[in-house]
Amino acid sequence: MEHAYIQAHALCQQVGETPELVPVLYGLHRFYVGRLQLHTAREIDETLLRLAQRAEDPALAVVAHYALGNTWLWLGALPAARLHLEEAIARYTPDQRRALVFRIGQDPGVACRIHAALLLWLLGYPEQALARLHEALALAHELPHPYSLADARCWAAYVYQFRWDVPAVHEQAEAAVALSIEQGFPFWAAAGTILRGWALAMQGQGEAGMAQVCQGIAAYRATEAPLLVAYYCTLLAEVSAHLGHPEDGLQALVEAHTLMEQQEERYWEAEVCRLRGVLLLRQPGASQAEAEACFQQALDVARRQEAKSLELRAAMSLARLWQQQCKRAAAYELLAPIYGWFTEGFDTADLKDAKALLAELA
C-alpha cells in the first residue's frame, strides 16, 4: 500500500497538482497514521489543508480538517484536535459523498463525529461525547456503506469502554465483530474481539474474556498496524488484574509504555501511568512510593494534555493511596477541585466514584 501511494504521489508531482493529488495525500495520511508515523502524517495533513484553502473546496476541507484532527488526537494535542474535528463536522454535508476523496475508507462525516466523541470524553465532557457518538452511529446506519458502520461500531465500543459502560461495550463490539466477519474486515473484527473479550471478563467470564482479548490482539498484530496497540495492552492489563495476575498486567503495561515512547501515540499515556501504579499496589510488598510516583506522573501528563477525565482518574487513585496513609485532608484538597470542574456526566462510573470518595474524605 505504501509503495503504491508513494508512486502515485511521485507521478502527481511530475505533472503538477492534479485532482488526483488529494486522494493520494489522504491515502498516505491513512497509511502513516496506521503505522504511527504521526509527524509524517501531520506534514501530509498540513499540505492537504493548504490545498483545501487554495481550492475553496468544502469536501476537501472536511477531509483535511478531519486528517489533522485525527493526527493531533493520537499525538495527545487534544485542544488542537478538537478545533479541527469540529471544523470538519461543521463543513460536512451529505452531498459531498460523491466527491472522489470521500471514496477512501470510512465516510468522513462518521469518522469526524466518532473521533470527536472519543476526544470530548478525554477532555471531560462525557455527555457531549455521547451526543456525538449517537450522531455518528445514526449517520453510519443511514449510509449504504458497511465499512463506515463497522468503523463506527468499534469506535462506539471504545467510547463506552472509556465510560466503563460494560454492557454497551459488549453490545457494540458484538455487532462490530458480526458485521466485520460478514463483510471481510479483519482489522475491525480483531478490534471488536478485543473489546468484546474485555467486556466478557468484566461481566464475570474472566477466562473466556481473556482468551478473546489475546485472540483479538494476535489478529490485530497480524494486520501490522501498531495504532491502538498500547491501548489494547491496557485492556489486557485490566483483565489480568481482574483475574488476580497483576504481574502479567504490569508486563503488558511495560509494552504499552515502550510503544508510546517509540511511536508518540500519547493520548492514553496518563492512563498507562496510572494503571501501573494501581497494579503495583496489588503486588505483595508493594512500594507505595513507586505507585505514588506513577500517579503523580499520570496527573502531570493529563494536566499537560488537558485530559480532564484522565486527570480525575489519576487524582482518585492518588487520593485513595493518601487516604490509606491517613492524609485525608490532602486527598480531599487534591480531588475536590478536579471533581468540581465537571459540569456533566455525573451518572458515569468515574464521577460517581469520585463523589463517593469525596464523601469518605470529608
CSV table of C-alpha atoms in Angstrom, one decimal:
chain,number,residue,atom,x,y,z
A,1,MET,CA,0.0,0.0,0.0
A,2,GLU,CA,2.8,2.4,1.0
A,3,HIS,CA,4.7,1.7,-2.3
A,4,ALA,CA,1.6,2.3,-4.4
A,5,TYR,CA,0.7,5.6,-2.8
A,6,ILE,CA,4.3,6.9,-2.9
A,7,GLN,CA,4.5,6.0,-6.6
A,8,ALA,CA,1.2,7.8,-7.2
A,9,HIS,CA,2.5,10.8,-5.2
A,10,ALA,CA,5.7,10.9,-7.3
A,11,LEU,CA,3.6,10.9,-10.5
A,12,CYS,CA,1.4,13.7,-9.3
A,13,GLN,CA,4.5,15.8,-8.5
A,14,GLN,CA,5.8,15.2,-12.1
A,15,VAL,CA,2.6,16.5,-13.7
A,16,GLY,CA,1.6,19.2,-11.2
A,17,GLU,CA,-1.3,19.5,-8.7
A,18,THR,CA,-3.9,17.3,-10.4
A,19,PRO,CA,-7.3,16.4,-8.8
A,20,GLU,CA,-5.8,13.0,-8.1
A,21,LEU,CA,-3.3,14.5,-5.6
A,22,VAL,CA,-5.9,14.9,-2.9
A,23,PRO,CA,-6.9,11.2,-2.6
A,24,VAL,CA,-3.3,10.2,-2.9
A,25,LEU,CA,-2.3,12.5,0.1
A,26,TYR,CA,-5.3,11.3,2.1
A,27,GLY,CA,-4.3,7.7,1.4
A,28,LEU,CA,-0.8,8.5,2.6
A,29,HIS,CA,-2.3,10.1,5.7
A,30,ARG,CA,-4.3,6.9,6.5
A,31,PHE,CA,-1.1,4.8,6.0
A,32,TYR,CA,1.1,6.9,8.1
A,33,VAL,CA,-1.4,7.2,11.0
A,34,GLY,CA,-2.0,3.4,10.9
A,35,ARG,CA,1.8,2.9,11.2
A,36,LEU,CA,2.0,5.6,13.9
A,37,GLN,CA,4.4,7.7,11.8
A,38,LEU,CA,2.5,10.6,13.2
A,39,HIS,CA,4.8,13.5,12.4
A,40,THR,CA,5.0,12.4,8.8
A,41,ALA,CA,1.2,12.2,8.8
A,42,ARG,CA,0.9,15.7,10.2
A,43,GLU,CA,3.1,17.1,7.4
A,44,ILE,CA,0.8,15.4,4.8
A,45,ASP,CA,-2.3,16.8,6.6
A,46,GLU,CA,-0.9,20.3,6.5
A,47,THR,CA,-0.4,20.0,2.8
A,48,LEU,CA,-3.9,18.8,2.4
A,49,LEU,CA,-5.2,21.8,4.4
A,50,ARG,CA,-3.2,24.2,2.2
A,51,LEU,CA,-4.7,22.6,-0.9
A,52,ALA,CA,-8.2,22.9,0.6
A,53,GLN,CA,-7.8,26.5,1.4
A,54,ARG,CA,-6.5,27.3,-2.1
A,55,ALA,CA,-9.2,25.4,-3.9
A,56,GLU,CA,-12.0,26.6,-1.6
A,57,ASP,CA,-13.4,23.1,-1.9
A,58,PRO,CA,-15.8,22.2,1.1
A,59,ALA,CA,-15.4,18.4,0.6
A,60,LEU,CA,-11.6,18.7,0.6
A,61,ALA,CA,-11.8,21.0,3.7
A,62,VAL,CA,-13.7,18.3,5.6
A,63,VAL,CA,-11.1,15.7,4.8
A,64,ALA,CA,-8.2,18.0,5.6
A,65,HIS,CA,-9.6,19.1,9.0
A,66,TYR,CA,-10.5,15.5,9.8
A,67,ALA,CA,-7.0,14.3,9.0
A,68,LEU,CA,-5.3,17.0,11.1
A,69,GLY,CA,-7.8,16.4,14.0
A,70,ASN,CA,-7.2,12.7,13.9
A,71,THR,CA,-3.4,13.0,13.9
A,72,TRP,CA,-3.3,15.6,16.7
A,73,LEU,CA,-5.6,13.4,18.8
A,74,TRP,CA,-3.1,10.5,18.7
A,75,LEU,CA,-0.3,12.8,19.5
A,76,GLY,CA,-2.2,13.9,22.6
A,77,ALA,CA,-2.6,17.5,21.5
A,78,LEU,CA,-6.3,17.4,22.4
A,79,PRO,CA,-7.4,21.1,22.1
A,80,ALA,CA,-5.8,21.3,18.6
A,81,ALA,CA,-7.6,18.0,17.7
A,82,ARG,CA,-10.9,19.4,18.9
A,83,LEU,CA,-10.6,22.5,16.8
A,84,HIS,CA,-10.0,20.6,13.6
A,85,LEU,CA,-12.6,17.9,14.2
A,86,GLU,CA,-15.3,20.4,15.0
A,87,GLU,CA,-14.4,22.4,11.9
A,88,ALA,CA,-14.7,19.2,9.8
A,89,ILE,CA,-18.1,18.4,11.3
A,90,ALA,CA,-19.4,22.0,10.6
A,91,ARG,CA,-18.3,21.8,6.9
A,92,TYR,CA,-19.7,18.3,6.2
A,93,THR,CA,-22.8,17.9,4.0
A,94,PRO,CA,-24.4,14.7,2.7
A,95,ASP,CA,-24.0,15.7,-1.0
A,96,GLN,CA,-20.2,15.7,-0.6
A,97,ARG,CA,-20.3,11.9,-0.6
A,98,ARG,CA,-20.0,11.9,-4.4
A,99,ALA,CA,-16.5,13.6,-4.1
A,100,LEU,CA,-13.6,11.3,-5.2
A,101,VAL,CA,-11.7,11.8,-1.9
A,102,PHE,CA,-14.8,10.5,0.1
A,103,ARG,CA,-14.4,7.1,-1.5
A,104,ILE,CA,-11.4,6.1,0.5
A,105,GLY,CA,-12.0,4.3,3.8
A,106,GLN,CA,-14.8,5.4,6.1
A,107,ASP,CA,-17.2,8.2,5.5
A,108,PRO,CA,-15.6,11.4,6.9
A,109,GLY,CA,-18.9,12.6,8.5
A,110,VAL,CA,-19.0,9.4,10.6
A,111,ALA,CA,-15.2,9.5,11.3
A,112,CYS,CA,-15.2,13.1,12.4
A,113,ARG,CA,-18.1,12.5,14.9
A,114,ILE,CA,-16.8,9.3,16.3
A,115,HIS,CA,-13.3,10.7,16.9
A,116,ALA,CA,-14.9,13.9,18.4
A,117,ALA,CA,-16.8,11.6,20.8
A,118,LEU,CA,-13.6,10.0,22.0
A,119,LEU,CA,-11.9,13.4,22.2
A,120,LEU,CA,-14.7,15.0,24.2
A,121,TRP,CA,-14.7,12.2,26.7
A,122,LEU,CA,-10.9,12.7,27.2
A,123,LEU,CA,-11.4,16.5,27.6
A,124,GLY,CA,-14.0,15.9,30.3
A,125,TYR,CA,-17.3,16.2,28.5
A,126,PRO,CA,-19.0,12.8,28.8
A,127,GLU,CA,-22.5,13.8,27.8
A,128,GLN,CA,-21.3,15.8,24.7
A,129,ALA,CA,-19.2,12.8,23.8
A,130,LEU,CA,-22.3,10.6,24.0
A,131,ALA,CA,-24.2,13.0,21.8
A,132,ARG,CA,-21.5,12.9,19.1
A,133,LEU,CA,-21.4,9.1,19.4
A,134,HIS,CA,-25.1,8.8,18.8
A,135,GLU,CA,-24.8,11.2,15.8
A,136,ALA,CA,-22.1,9.1,14.3
A,137,LEU,CA,-24.0,5.8,14.7
A,138,ALA,CA,-27.2,7.3,13.3
A,139,LEU,CA,-25.3,8.6,10.2
A,140,ALA,CA,-23.5,5.3,9.8
A,141,HIS,CA,-26.8,3.4,9.8
A,142,GLU,CA,-28.2,5.8,7.1
A,143,LEU,CA,-25.3,5.1,4.7
A,144,PRO,CA,-25.2,2.2,2.3
A,145,HIS,CA,-21.6,1.6,3.4
A,146,PRO,CA,-20.8,-1.3,5.7
A,147,TYR,CA,-17.2,-0.3,6.4
A,148,SER,CA,-18.3,3.0,7.9
A,149,LEU,CA,-20.8,1.1,10.1
A,150,ALA,CA,-18.2,-1.4,11.3
A,151,ASP,CA,-15.8,1.5,12.0
A,152,ALA,CA,-18.5,3.4,14.0
A,153,ARG,CA,-19.5,0.3,16.0
A,154,CYS,CA,-15.9,-0.3,17.0
A,155,TRP,CA,-15.2,3.3,18.0
A,156,ALA,CA,-18.5,3.3,19.9
A,157,ALA,CA,-17.2,0.4,21.9
A,158,TYR,CA,-14.0,2.3,22.6
A,159,VAL,CA,-16.0,5.3,23.9
A,160,TYR,CA,-18.2,3.1,26.1
A,161,GLN,CA,-15.1,1.4,27.4
A,162,PHE,CA,-13.8,4.8,28.4
A,163,ARG,CA,-17.1,5.4,30.3
A,164,TRP,CA,-16.9,1.9,31.9
A,165,ASP,CA,-20.3,1.1,30.4
A,166,VAL,CA,-19.6,-2.6,30.2
A,167,PRO,CA,-23.0,-3.8,28.7
A,168,ALA,CA,-22.8,-1.1,25.9
A,169,VAL,CA,-19.2,-2.2,25.1
A,170,HIS,CA,-20.3,-5.8,24.7
A,171,GLU,CA,-23.3,-4.8,22.5
A,172,GLN,CA,-21.3,-2.6,20.1
A,173,ALA,CA,-18.3,-4.9,20.0
A,174,GLU,CA,-20.5,-7.9,19.3
A,175,ALA,CA,-22.2,-6.1,16.4
A,176,ALA,CA,-18.9,-4.9,15.0
A,177,VAL,CA,-17.4,-8.4,15.0
A,178,ALA,CA,-20.5,-9.9,13.3
A,179,LEU,CA,-20.6,-7.2,10.6
A,180,SER,CA,-16.8,-7.4,10.1
A,181,ILE,CA,-16.8,-11.1,9.6
A,182,GLU,CA,-19.7,-11.0,7.3
A,183,GLN,CA,-18.1,-8.2,5.1
A,184,GLY,CA,-14.5,-9.4,5.4
A,185,PHE,CA,-13.0,-6.5,7.5
A,186,PRO,CA,-10.2,-8.3,9.5
A,187,PHE,CA,-9.0,-5.0,11.1
A,188,TRP,CA,-12.3,-4.3,12.8
A,189,ALA,CA,-13.1,-7.9,13.5
A,190,ALA,CA,-9.9,-8.1,15.5
A,191,ALA,CA,-10.6,-4.8,17.4
A,192,GLY,CA,-14.1,-5.9,18.2
A,193,THR,CA,-12.9,-9.2,19.5
A,194,ILE,CA,-10.5,-7.5,21.9
A,195,LEU,CA,-13.3,-5.2,23.2
A,196,ARG,CA,-15.8,-8.0,23.5
A,197,GLY,CA,-13.3,-10.1,25.5
A,198,TRP,CA,-12.7,-7.2,27.9
A,199,ALA,CA,-16.5,-6.8,28.4
A,200,LEU,CA,-16.9,-10.5,29.0
A,201,ALA,CA,-14.2,-10.5,31.6
A,202,MET,CA,-15.7,-7.5,33.4
A,203,GLN,CA,-19.1,-9.3,33.4
A,204,GLY,CA,-17.7,-12.3,35.2
A,205,GLN,CA,-16.5,-14.5,32.3
A,206,GLY,CA,-12.8,-13.9,33.1
A,207,GLU,CA,-11.1,-16.8,31.3
A,208,ALA,CA,-13.3,-16.7,28.3
A,209,GLY,CA,-12.8,-12.9,28.1
A,210,MET,CA,-9.0,-13.2,28.4
A,211,ALA,CA,-8.9,-15.8,25.6
A,212,GLN,CA,-10.8,-13.4,23.3
A,213,VAL,CA,-8.6,-10.4,24.3
A,214,CYS,CA,-5.5,-12.4,23.4
A,215,GLN,CA,-7.0,-13.8,20.2
A,216,GLY,CA,-8.1,-10.3,19.1
A,217,ILE,CA,-4.6,-8.8,19.9
A,218,ALA,CA,-2.9,-11.6,17.9
A,219,ALA,CA,-5.2,-11.0,14.9
A,220,TYR,CA,-4.8,-7.2,15.2
A,221,ARG,CA,-1.0,-7.5,15.2
A,222,ALA,CA,-1.2,-9.6,12.1
A,223,THR,CA,-2.6,-6.5,10.2
A,224,GLU,CA,0.8,-4.8,11.0
A,225,ALA,CA,-0.9,-1.7,12.3
A,226,PRO,CA,0.6,-0.5,15.6
A,227,LEU,CA,-2.0,2.2,16.1
A,228,LEU,CA,-4.0,1.4,19.3
A,229,VAL,CA,-1.8,-1.5,20.4
A,230,ALA,CA,-0.7,0.5,23.5
A,231,TYR,CA,-4.4,1.0,24.4
A,232,TYR,CA,-5.1,-2.7,23.9
A,233,CYS,CA,-2.2,-3.5,26.3
A,234,THR,CA,-4.1,-1.6,29.0
A,235,LEU,CA,-7.2,-3.7,28.4
A,236,LEU,CA,-5.1,-6.8,28.7
A,237,ALA,CA,-3.6,-5.4,31.9
A,238,GLU,CA,-7.0,-4.7,33.3
A,239,VAL,CA,-8.3,-8.2,32.6
A,240,SER,CA,-5.1,-9.7,34.0
A,241,ALA,CA,-5.5,-7.7,37.2
A,242,HIS,CA,-9.2,-8.7,37.3
A,243,LEU,CA,-8.2,-12.4,37.2
A,244,GLY,CA,-5.7,-11.8,40.0
A,245,HIS,CA,-2.5,-11.7,37.9
A,246,PRO,CA,-1.1,-8.2,38.4
A,247,GLU,CA,2.4,-9.2,37.3
A,248,ASP,CA,1.0,-10.2,33.9
A,249,GLY,CA,-0.8,-6.8,33.7
A,250,LEU,CA,2.4,-5.0,34.6
A,251,GLN,CA,4.2,-6.8,31.8
A,252,ALA,CA,1.5,-5.6,29.3
A,253,LEU,CA,1.9,-2.0,30.6
A,254,VAL,CA,5.7,-2.2,30.0
A,255,GLU,CA,5.0,-2.9,26.4
A,256,ALA,CA,2.4,-0.1,26.3
A,257,HIS,CA,4.9,2.4,27.7
A,258,THR,CA,7.6,1.2,25.2
A,259,LEU,CA,5.3,1.6,22.3
A,260,MET,CA,4.3,5.2,23.3
A,261,GLU,CA,8.0,6.2,23.7
A,262,GLN,CA,8.9,4.8,20.3
A,263,GLN,CA,5.9,5.9,18.3
A,264,GLU,CA,4.5,9.1,20.0
A,265,GLU,CA,0.9,7.7,20.5
A,266,ARG,CA,0.3,9.8,23.6
A,267,TYR,CA,-3.5,10.3,24.1
A,268,TRP,CA,-3.7,7.3,26.6
A,269,GLU,CA,-0.3,8.0,28.3
A,270,ALA,CA,-1.8,9.2,31.6
A,271,GLU,CA,-3.9,6.0,31.9
A,272,VAL,CA,-0.9,3.8,31.2
A,273,CYS,CA,1.0,5.6,34.1
A,274,ARG,CA,-2.0,5.4,36.4
A,275,LEU,CA,-2.7,1.7,35.8
A,276,ARG,CA,0.9,0.8,36.5
A,277,GLY,CA,0.5,2.4,39.9
A,278,VAL,CA,-2.7,0.6,40.6
A,279,LEU,CA,-1.2,-2.8,39.7
A,280,LEU,CA,2.0,-2.1,41.6
A,281,LEU,CA,-0.1,-1.7,44.8
A,282,ARG,CA,-1.7,-5.1,44.2
A,283,GLN,CA,1.6,-7.0,44.4
A,284,PRO,CA,2.9,-8.4,47.7
A,285,GLY,CA,5.2,-6.0,49.4
A,286,ALA,CA,4.2,-3.2,47.1
A,287,SER,CA,6.2,0.0,47.0
A,288,GLN,CA,3.8,2.8,47.8
A,289,ALA,CA,6.4,5.4,46.9
A,290,GLU,CA,6.8,3.9,43.4
A,291,ALA,CA,3.0,3.7,42.9
A,292,GLU,CA,2.6,7.3,44.1
A,293,ALA,CA,5.2,8.4,41.5
A,294,CYS,CA,3.1,6.7,38.8
A,295,PHE,CA,0.0,8.6,39.9
A,296,GLN,CA,1.9,11.9,40.0
A,297,GLN,CA,3.2,11.3,36.5
A,298,ALA,CA,-0.3,10.4,35.3
A,299,LEU,CA,-1.6,13.7,36.8
A,300,ASP,CA,1.2,15.7,35.1
A,301,VAL,CA,0.5,14.1,31.7
A,302,ALA,CA,-3.3,14.6,32.0
A,303,ARG,CA,-2.9,18.2,33.0
A,304,ARG,CA,-0.5,18.9,30.2
A,305,GLN,CA,-2.9,17.4,27.7
A,306,GLU,CA,-6.0,19.0,29.3
A,307,ALA,CA,-7.4,15.4,29.6
A,308,LYS,CA,-9.8,16.1,32.5
A,309,SER,CA,-11.3,12.6,32.6
A,310,LEU,CA,-7.9,11.0,32.9
A,311,GLU,CA,-6.8,13.7,35.4
A,312,LEU,CA,-9.9,12.8,37.5
A,313,ARG,CA,-8.9,9.1,37.4
A,314,ALA,CA,-5.3,9.8,38.4
A,315,ALA,CA,-6.4,12.1,41.2
A,316,MET,CA,-8.8,9.4,42.6
A,317,SER,CA,-6.0,6.8,42.5
A,318,LEU,CA,-3.6,9.1,44.4
A,319,ALA,CA,-6.3,10.2,46.8
A,320,ARG,CA,-7.1,6.6,47.7
A,321,LEU,CA,-3.4,6.0,48.4
A,322,TRP,CA,-3.2,9.1,50.6
A,323,GLN,CA,-6.4,8.0,52.4
A,324,GLN,CA,-4.7,4.8,53.3
A,325,GLN,CA,-1.7,6.8,54.6
A,326,CYS,CA,-4.0,8.9,56.8
A,327,LYS,CA,-3.6,12.0,54.6
A,328,ARG,CA,-7.3,12.6,54.3
A,329,ALA,CA,-7.1,16.4,54.1
A,330,ALA,CA,-4.5,16.4,51.3
A,331,ALA,CA,-6.5,13.8,49.4
A,332,TYR,CA,-9.7,15.9,49.6
A,333,GLU,CA,-7.8,19.0,48.6
A,334,LEU,CA,-6.4,17.2,45.5
A,335,LEU,CA,-9.7,15.6,44.4
A,336,ALA,CA,-12.3,18.2,45.2
A,337,PRO,CA,-11.3,20.9,42.7
A,338,ILE,CA,-11.0,18.4,39.8
A,339,TYR,CA,-14.4,16.9,40.5
A,340,GLY,CA,-15.8,20.5,40.9
A,341,TRP,CA,-14.6,21.3,37.4
A,342,PHE,CA,-17.0,18.9,35.8
A,343,THR,CA,-20.4,20.2,34.6
A,344,GLU,CA,-21.9,17.0,33.1
A,345,GLY,CA,-21.7,13.2,33.1
A,346,PHE,CA,-22.5,12.8,36.8
A,347,ASP,CA,-24.1,9.4,36.1
A,348,THR,CA,-20.8,8.0,34.7
A,349,ALA,CA,-18.8,5.5,36.8
A,350,ASP,CA,-15.8,7.8,37.3
A,351,LEU,CA,-17.8,10.7,38.6
A,352,LYS,CA,-19.9,8.5,40.8
A,353,ASP,CA,-16.8,7.0,42.3
A,354,ALA,CA,-15.2,10.5,42.8
A,355,LYS,CA,-18.3,11.7,44.6
A,356,ALA,CA,-18.4,8.7,46.9
A,357,LEU,CA,-14.6,9.1,47.6
A,358,LEU,CA,-15.0,12.8,48.4
A,359,ALA,CA,-17.8,11.9,50.9
A,360,GLU,CA,-15.5,9.4,52.6
A,361,LEU,CA,-12.7,12.0,52.8
A,362,ALA,CA,-14.9,14.9,54.0
